[in-house]
Amino acid sequence: MLGKTAGEVLIELLIEWGVDHIYGMPGDSINSIMEPLRKAKDKIRFIQVRHEEAGALAAAAYAKLTGKLGVCMAIAGPGAIHLLNGLYDAKLDRAPVLAITGQVETDLLGTDYFQEVNLERMFDDVAVYNQRIMSAEQLPAVVNQAIRSAYAKKGVAVLTIPDDIPRFEVKREARRTSSLFARPQILPQAADLLQAVRILEQARKPVILAGRGAREASQPLIEFAEKIAAPIVLTLPGKGTIPDEHPLCLGGLGLIGTKPAYDAMREADTLVMVGTSFPFTGFLPEGARTIHIDTDPAQIGKRYPVDAGLAGDARHTLNWLTRELPGRTDRSFLARCQREMKQWWKKMDREEAQSDVPIKPQRVIRALQQVVQDDAVLSVDVGNVTVWMARHFRMTRQQMVISSWLATLGCGLPGAIAGKIAYPGKQVIAVCGDGGFAMLMSDFVTAVKYQLPIVVVVLNNHKIAMIKFEQEVMGNVEFATDLHNPNFARFADICGGVGFRVEKPEELLPALQQAVSEKKPCIVDVLVDAREAPMPAKVTFAQAAGYAKHLLKELFEEGRPEVPVP
C-alpha cells in the first residue's frame, strides 16, 4: 500500500474483494481513477455503458443474480445523478451495490464550481453507507467499510471521491483494515420455533407464500410443504424458487397471479410466509394464523399481523420445522388446490395456442418456452410483459431477474448485459415491452461492443399498454399511451447485432430458434396485440365496474367501444 497512489489502492482493494468488472462512463472527475483501472485491466474490466442509469441497473442486476457486489462508476454532477434510478432499484430489492462517483477537487468544494453537486445530500436516502473521501490516507479503511456495509446491510454504498485525491500517495499513517465480510448463520429463538410448531399442528388448510428469500432453500421448502400438506404460492421475486409446474406450486399471487393461488389464500386458516415482505396484503387471508420466516427481524410483521415470527435463515428454519412436525394425514385441501391448478394450466394452454394476428402476447411466451434452456438467465422488464412472463412462463431451473420493488421501466436490457457477464456460458434472454426497451435501447450497442450474445425479445404493441389498461379500469378513456416506435429489428442490424421482425404466429418460433443460435446480440421484434389486456386472475367488482364505465365513455365520447379479448 505504501508508495502507491490512492487511485491504485482503490483498484487493488476492489480486486481483493473479488470485483472483476465495473459499469460506467469515463469522464473528467474520475480520470484519476480511470488510469489505475486501465493498468489493472487484466484483473478488472471496465464495461463502458452508454448511459449511467444502465450501468447502475446492470450493477443491481448482477448483485441480484450472483449475491456478489455490483459496482458502477460515474463522474460528478450529471453522471452521478443518472445513477440514482438504478441505485434505488438495488436499495428496494436489497442488492449489494457500490457506486463510485467523482467530485470536483477538494479546494473547489463549496464554490459552486462547474458540475459541483452536493452528492452526499443527494445519495443520503438511497445509501446504507455514504461517504466523501477527504484524504488518500482515509481511503483504504473507508473503501473496506463501504463494501462491508453493502454486504451486511444488503444495500447501496456510495463513495464520493474528489478528483485530486486518487493522485495523492497513501502515506504510512493510513489505517489498515480487512477486505473481509463474515457471513452470519441466523437461527430463530427456540421459543419462537415451538410457537410455530403449535400453530402448524392445529392447521387444517395451510398455505405457504415464498419469496426471494426462499430461493436458496428450494429443497427444504418442498420437504416442509410435503410434511404439512400445504400448497406453495410464489411472489414475483420468488418465481423460480420451485418449478412452476411442480405439484405443490400454485403460481403467483395478486394481479399477476393465478386463480388457484387467489382461492387458496381465501380459504387458508394458516399462512407461512418464507423470505417475503409481501406488500399487497389485500390478497392475503383474513383471520389466518400466520408464521413469518425472515433473516431480517425488521421485516417480520411489517405489513401483515403474525402469530409467530422466526428470525432466521430459511433453509435451517424449514429443516428444523420439518424434523419436528408430524406429517399431516389429511391432504384433501392440497389435493383440491392441485386439481384446480391442473385446470388453470389447461386454460393457459388454450390462451397460448391462439393463432390470431396481431400475435397474442401469450403465444410469444409459449414459443419462448420452447427455446429457453433449463439453466438460462431471464431478465424481465416492467409492464404488461411482467404479467405475461409471470403467468405463462413455466420456470424450471432458470434464474429470473426483475425490478421487483421499484418496478422501473428499462431494467430488461441492462439486466441481460449483467447476466451474460455473470454467466458467460449460459443462455441469456431479455423479455421487454416496447416502452421499457426504448428507454435504454442505446445500450444494445454495449452488448455488441463487448460481444455479449444476448437475445432481446420485444413485445411491440406501440402502446404503454399497462397504463392504458389502468386508465380504463379507472373508468377513463386512454390518453397519451400511444408509442411511435422504430423498427427494432433494423435497429439491431444497424448497431452490429442481428434483428428479426415477427408479424405472424408461424414466424415466431423460427425467429427465436435462429436468434438463440446466433453468436451476436439479437433483437426479436414481435408485433403483438395491443388490445390484449392483462386481466387479473380474479376480477373484482370494482375493476369490472370501472371497465364498464370506461366502455361507456368510449362509446359516448369516441364513438368506438373496444372490448379486450377475455
Coordinates of C-alpha atoms in Angstrom, one line a residue, residues 9 71-72 98 136 194 196 201-202 318 326 332 337 350 364 369 468 486:
V9 CA -5.0 1.4 -3.7
V71 CA -20.1 -1.9 -8.9
C72 CA -20.8 1.2 -11.0
L98 CA -21.1 0.0 -4.6
A136 CA -5.5 9.5 0.5
L194 CA -42.0 -24.1 19.4
A196 CA -44.7 -22.1 15.2
E201 CA -50.1 -28.8 14.4
Q202 CA -53.5 -27.1 14.5
L318 CA -37.5 -25.0 7.4
P326 CA -45.6 -34.8 12.5
S332 CA -57.7 -33.0 1.0
C337 CA -55.7 -27.0 -4.9
R350 CA -55.7 -22.5 -24.6
V364 CA -44.9 -15.3 -27.6
Q369 CA -40.6 -21.6 -23.6
K468 CA -53.8 2.0 -21.0
P486 CA -38.7 2.4 -34.8

